[in-house]
């Protein structure tokens, strides 16, 4: 929405860079909000309510060309003449007083009074002359009453005031008739943008304020006229709204390509300056842009309503189509009011309460007022923002904040139009980001049968496409790709109250759009909720439906319970330390309340070794896959009655059954947070200091390290890589005031936490990848690439896969050059390297594989040398310094004198025996060390701490980020963070049902959830309620899942197990139906799946077009492909879907590595 939604790239070049107007010499001043006020020759185009453009005939919206301008000039001259006369009279009085003083006398009181009376009489005569001049011909317009000359001065003044009021009313009516019209947005009759009160102040004189208002109105009309010209398709002289449209079209075409800062084209500079302001203006209360946007929205709503009525739709419906509101004044709405994505429901005889669409229904009156005050005072005075205030003053300040809001504004926040942050767009080919305003190519919906795809190609990659491109196993012709500009601007959706018909932003009132089925969902606004609560017509919802459940009802795991209890204790102890430090009671100290920690995803996954690395080290029996458990932890805090997600952590846990080098290791994959922690600005009194928010997050991480140490994990790896410009890790769209830390700041943030954990005895030692594996030695001591941890999404696996082809190519070229030369020197060197390492880690020393290993590690060491401290190694158990194995159930030989850095040198029993057997002159490891022996207990086997918890939204951090980006779940403000968290909890508490429902084995009818019975003895046997009562079954039956409806308190453990079991049976059935060749299979469900396959193959509508059967089949295939580990799976599209996800994940990792390489290169250049 805005004039600039059709402005092409490069249209604003040089805009506003020249101070003069197109013809005039005076510069254009700026309003307080940044809007330019056009003066000089540029202002002449607006004279008379719209201005006359240079060319034949009057300008848009002007019925008296030049009349208003002449009147304005005449008024200005009269005002100057009056000021001169007043100055002359004052000077006469001053001269009389000076003359009296010159004679050595003072003016008596009578003389002074007489002089003032004469001045007053002269001023009265001047006013009479000015009135006659303003009225032009007083006898023709407003005749003076009889006997006016014989009246007293007081009577004459009263008559003059009355005549002035009559004249002002007459001029206002005349101006309303003459200057109110103008071209609407895209054509649509007249748009009344308001009138500045006739342009006159008391006494009929146009003040500076009224002049400014008149300029604002002219700017509004000019913006609308330019927008009309940019969209009008009528030929010259054929436009039904104005005969001068072609003149504005010529100006618009010139403005789009003009970059001259001193352009002499009529009105070019002034128009470009005005358009630039409108394009960049984000102020919803801008006096120029705000009414223009409202007028444009009103015109679009009228067009949409006409289209809806032409299509036979109900006229009383109000809906939003692609962010544009529709309006129907006959339905009780306000003229120009924004329309929501929800349709106003009918109240009828329904008692208030139980709507289940807004979280405000569960609030107490004070919580509702607190929420509204938070919305309205978010941009309060910085001097008073954050200061404590009473509830009464808070409510008063909140009401005062929206007192000046327009009728089109949201009744909760007082703002009209709010737009979402556009999600980032990346090229499918080169992985580069498509910037805002750039042109790209995409697959249109009509090509895919209605399915909207997010794949995009930049201009360079599009030109490189040769004929066609393949996506997810489907080939699309190059000619099918459509050109588009990355300039989408989506407005926040609206919703209307069923009782008062007021409009609200859905985010402001915490409205759940997923509950708006068919656009008829009921909704009660906060004002009506407060009124109904006061009248005892409503009670706050105590038993929340599944759409409004808090974070505390999410299922707990051992890990979440451990972290939550530990955090409660340490935060309470820290609060006590702060109280003792200042000598106050603990109750008077601010506390972090309402904290909830939950594990929302815990699934088993397998990391496949990348093909290049696997082939390079296949002779060393390097594992082809690494099993691990992926977990997602979220921290919530209840702020103003609403849960807000503050922290997200993704971890990978490689257990004791995982092959080396990943056994007993944990990888802290991603961590992300937003700055809404309460209380804010509180400093801790504990050792190290810092903010309370940092202390809380550190204690969560320390608690996690303590938990995994107790379970038997030996080490944790952290890559301190901050997100780069425009990127988000987990939580989408951070607050603008939250700064992204640099690499050194983030590294110190982690190290501060780890040093505290080391003091508490949880962490044994700290190191980094570069030093621990001796990557800087560049000699025989360097470790093998097969010893480095191999984690999903880490830096090393990605760069190793990129480097291996280049190293192999260099080796092949070197082999050709050295063909026929002896290789004994290389073998001998490698043999010495193996002997000195003590273990002979590189198998096949002297072979091309060993040379590849060495070159790969050397290149890694050189690359990360400057940023070595970003790759943090955290040891939770003792580790041998020589062989780097975990010391458990063995003797530990350690140096009794630790180094200055605090590191402890220690050897396992095997390495100590090898070192002891060497001659004294060859003992380099233990030389000068006083080693002491100590017995180390055995580590427990790492066992899973609970059942798997699947969540399609948190399966990967990219999946959750895509969910937030696609649904505009943003965290850039507290109001949006509240709504986003509410929707995240809704999805967590309401996982999607399986796409394939169970069927009664007797009557073959589909069973609704909670309505069937399942046999625990027979395989895949379900029965409906009717057949159970009439036919029966030989074995015991149990209810196949509880029918919770919408009033339950979330899914129980039994519900989750039933759902997981049903999904598992559905996946098994899918694989069975794919391979089944029997014509009459005994399973009725097998026949149904086969029918789905055949339908999906022949259906012309497809899933994207809305076919429900195709959507069911597509969901089945996607769920199957996510959990399938078979290389040659027979299920259709399984391989394509897995390859598509793998490619998407590789693109994300490659983009992260490229950005980190650029960052490292920049840091190296600064050194």
Short mmCIF file of C-alpha atoms in Angstrom, two decimals, residues 886-891 935-939:
data_model
loop_
_atom_site.label_atom_id
_atom_site.label_comp_id
_atom_site.label_asym_id
_atom_site.label_seq_id
_atom_site.Cartn_x
_atom_site.Cartn_y
_atom_site.Cartn_z
CA UNK A 886 38.69 -40.32 27.28
CA UNK A 887 40.26 -41.70 30.47
CA UNK A 888 37.63 -43.88 32.16
CA UNK A 889 37.97 -47.02 34.24
CA UNK A 890 41.73 -46.55 33.96
CA UNK A 891 44.73 -44.96 35.64
CA UNK A 935 42.28 -44.04 39.40
CA UNK A 936 39.33 -42.81 37.31
CA UNK A 937 35.91 -44.41 37.58
CA UNK A 938 34.05 -45.81 34.62
CA UNK A 939 31.64 -43.54 32.78
#
